[in-house]
mmCIF file of C-alpha atoms and ligand atoms in Angstrom:
data_model
loop_
_atom_site.group_PDB
_atom_site.id
_atom_site.type_symbol
_atom_site.label_atom_id
_atom_site.label_comp_id
_atom_site.label_asym_id
_atom_site.label_seq_id
_atom_site.Cartn_x
_atom_site.Cartn_y
_atom_site.Cartn_z
ATOM 1 C CA MET M 1 0.000 0.000 0.000
ATOM 2 C CA ASP M 2 1.215 3.493 -0.809
ATOM 3 C CA LYS M 3 1.609 5.350 2.478
ATOM 4 C CA ASN M 4 1.359 8.631 0.615
ATOM 5 C CA CYS M 5 -2.135 7.922 -0.644
ATOM 6 C CA ILE M 6 -4.159 5.523 1.480
ATOM 7 C CA PRO M 7 -7.745 5.323 0.178
ATOM 8 C CA TYR M 8 -10.762 6.105 2.355
ATOM 9 C CA GLY M 9 -12.000 2.989 4.091
ATOM 10 C CA SER M 10 -8.603 1.312 4.307
ATOM 11 C CA ASP M 11 -7.769 -0.395 7.577
ATOM 12 C CA VAL M 12 -4.918 1.336 9.351
ATOM 13 C CA SER M 13 -3.187 0.885 12.691
ATOM 14 C CA GLY M 14 -3.664 4.450 13.887
ATOM 15 C CA GLY M 15 -1.399 7.456 13.681
ATOM 16 C CA ARG M 16 -1.509 10.842 12.081
ATOM 17 C CA PHE M 17 -2.981 11.388 8.646
ATOM 18 C CA LYS M 18 -3.215 14.259 6.246
ATOM 19 C CA CYS M 19 -5.834 14.632 3.551
ATOM 20 C CA GLN M 20 -4.090 14.544 0.185
ATOM 21 C CA ASP M 21 -6.710 16.789 -1.326
ATOM 22 C CA CYS M 22 -7.166 19.640 1.183
ATOM 23 C CA GLY M 23 -4.363 19.137 3.718
ATOM 24 C CA HIS M 24 -6.654 18.530 6.694
ATOM 25 C CA GLU M 25 -4.832 16.587 9.417
ATOM 26 C CA MET M 26 -6.369 14.120 11.821
ATOM 27 C CA VAL M 27 -5.187 11.610 14.377
ATOM 28 C CA MET M 28 -6.477 8.086 14.590
ATOM 29 C CA ALA M 29 -6.022 6.906 18.161
ATOM 30 C CA SER M 30 -6.498 3.244 17.434
ATOM 31 C CA ALA M 31 -6.683 0.770 14.603
ATOM 32 C CA SER M 32 -9.697 1.399 12.461
ATOM 33 C CA SER M 33 -10.699 2.096 8.902
ATOM 34 C CA LEU M 34 -10.003 5.528 7.516
ATOM 35 C CA PRO M 35 -13.049 7.799 7.305
ATOM 36 C CA PRO M 36 -13.598 10.155 4.399
ATOM 37 C CA CYS M 37 -12.173 13.615 4.936
ATOM 38 C CA PRO M 38 -14.678 15.759 6.896
ATOM 39 C CA PHE M 39 -14.327 18.359 4.149
ATOM 40 C CA TYR M 40 -14.843 15.847 1.385
ATOM 41 C CA LYS M 41 -16.564 17.093 -1.741
ATOM 42 C CA GLU M 42 -16.468 15.333 -5.034
ATOM 43 C CA ASP M 43 -15.102 18.304 -6.942
ATOM 44 C CA THR M 44 -12.389 19.201 -4.436
ATOM 45 C CA HIS M 45 -11.296 15.701 -3.447
ATOM 46 C CA PRO M 46 -10.405 13.727 -6.569
ATOM 47 C CA LYS M 47 -7.769 11.617 -4.800
ATOM 48 C CA LYS M 48 -9.952 10.430 -1.902
ATOM 49 C CA CYS M 49 -6.969 9.361 0.137
ATOM 50 C CA TRP M 50 -4.889 10.179 3.189
ATOM 51 C CA LYS M 51 -1.163 10.539 3.565
ATOM 52 C CA ASN M 52 0.238 8.668 6.539
ATOM 53 C CA LEU M 53 2.427 11.017 8.606
ATOM 54 C CA THR M 54 3.181 8.711 11.535
ATOM 55 C CA GLY M 55 2.522 5.111 12.330
ATOM 56 C CA ARG M 56 2.669 2.147 10.036
ATOM 57 C CA GLY M 57 -0.074 3.185 7.667
ATOM 58 C CA ASP M 58 -1.718 -0.058 6.763
ATOM 59 C CA ALA M 59 -2.170 -2.773 9.341
ATOM 60 C CA PRO M 60 -1.014 -6.189 8.220
ATOM 61 C CA GLU M 61 0.155 -6.942 11.747
ATOM 62 C CA ASP M 62 -1.156 -6.093 15.186
ATOM 63 C CA PRO M 63 0.459 -2.803 16.278
ATOM 64 C CA TYR M 64 -0.377 -3.479 19.917
ATOM 65 C CA PRO M 65 0.826 -6.995 20.745
ATOM 66 C CA GLY M 66 -0.398 -8.362 24.028
ATOM 67 C CA LYS M 67 -3.580 -6.333 24.079
HETATM 68 ZN ZN1 ZN Q 101 -9.777 16.849 2.649
#
């Protein structure tokens, strides 16, 4: 998966993300699927993806072993 453009709805392990279309930043506290950008509009958000700033990005493995 491209950490620079992770599509909406992808499962990630948490971390900090930046909207590739408008630059909005958000923090995901725990592993979940990426929501659409809160400022999403079809005409302003052609990429529909987030850039992963911290964390692993996608979540093939458990980021919190032992939990
Ligand atoms: Zn956005």
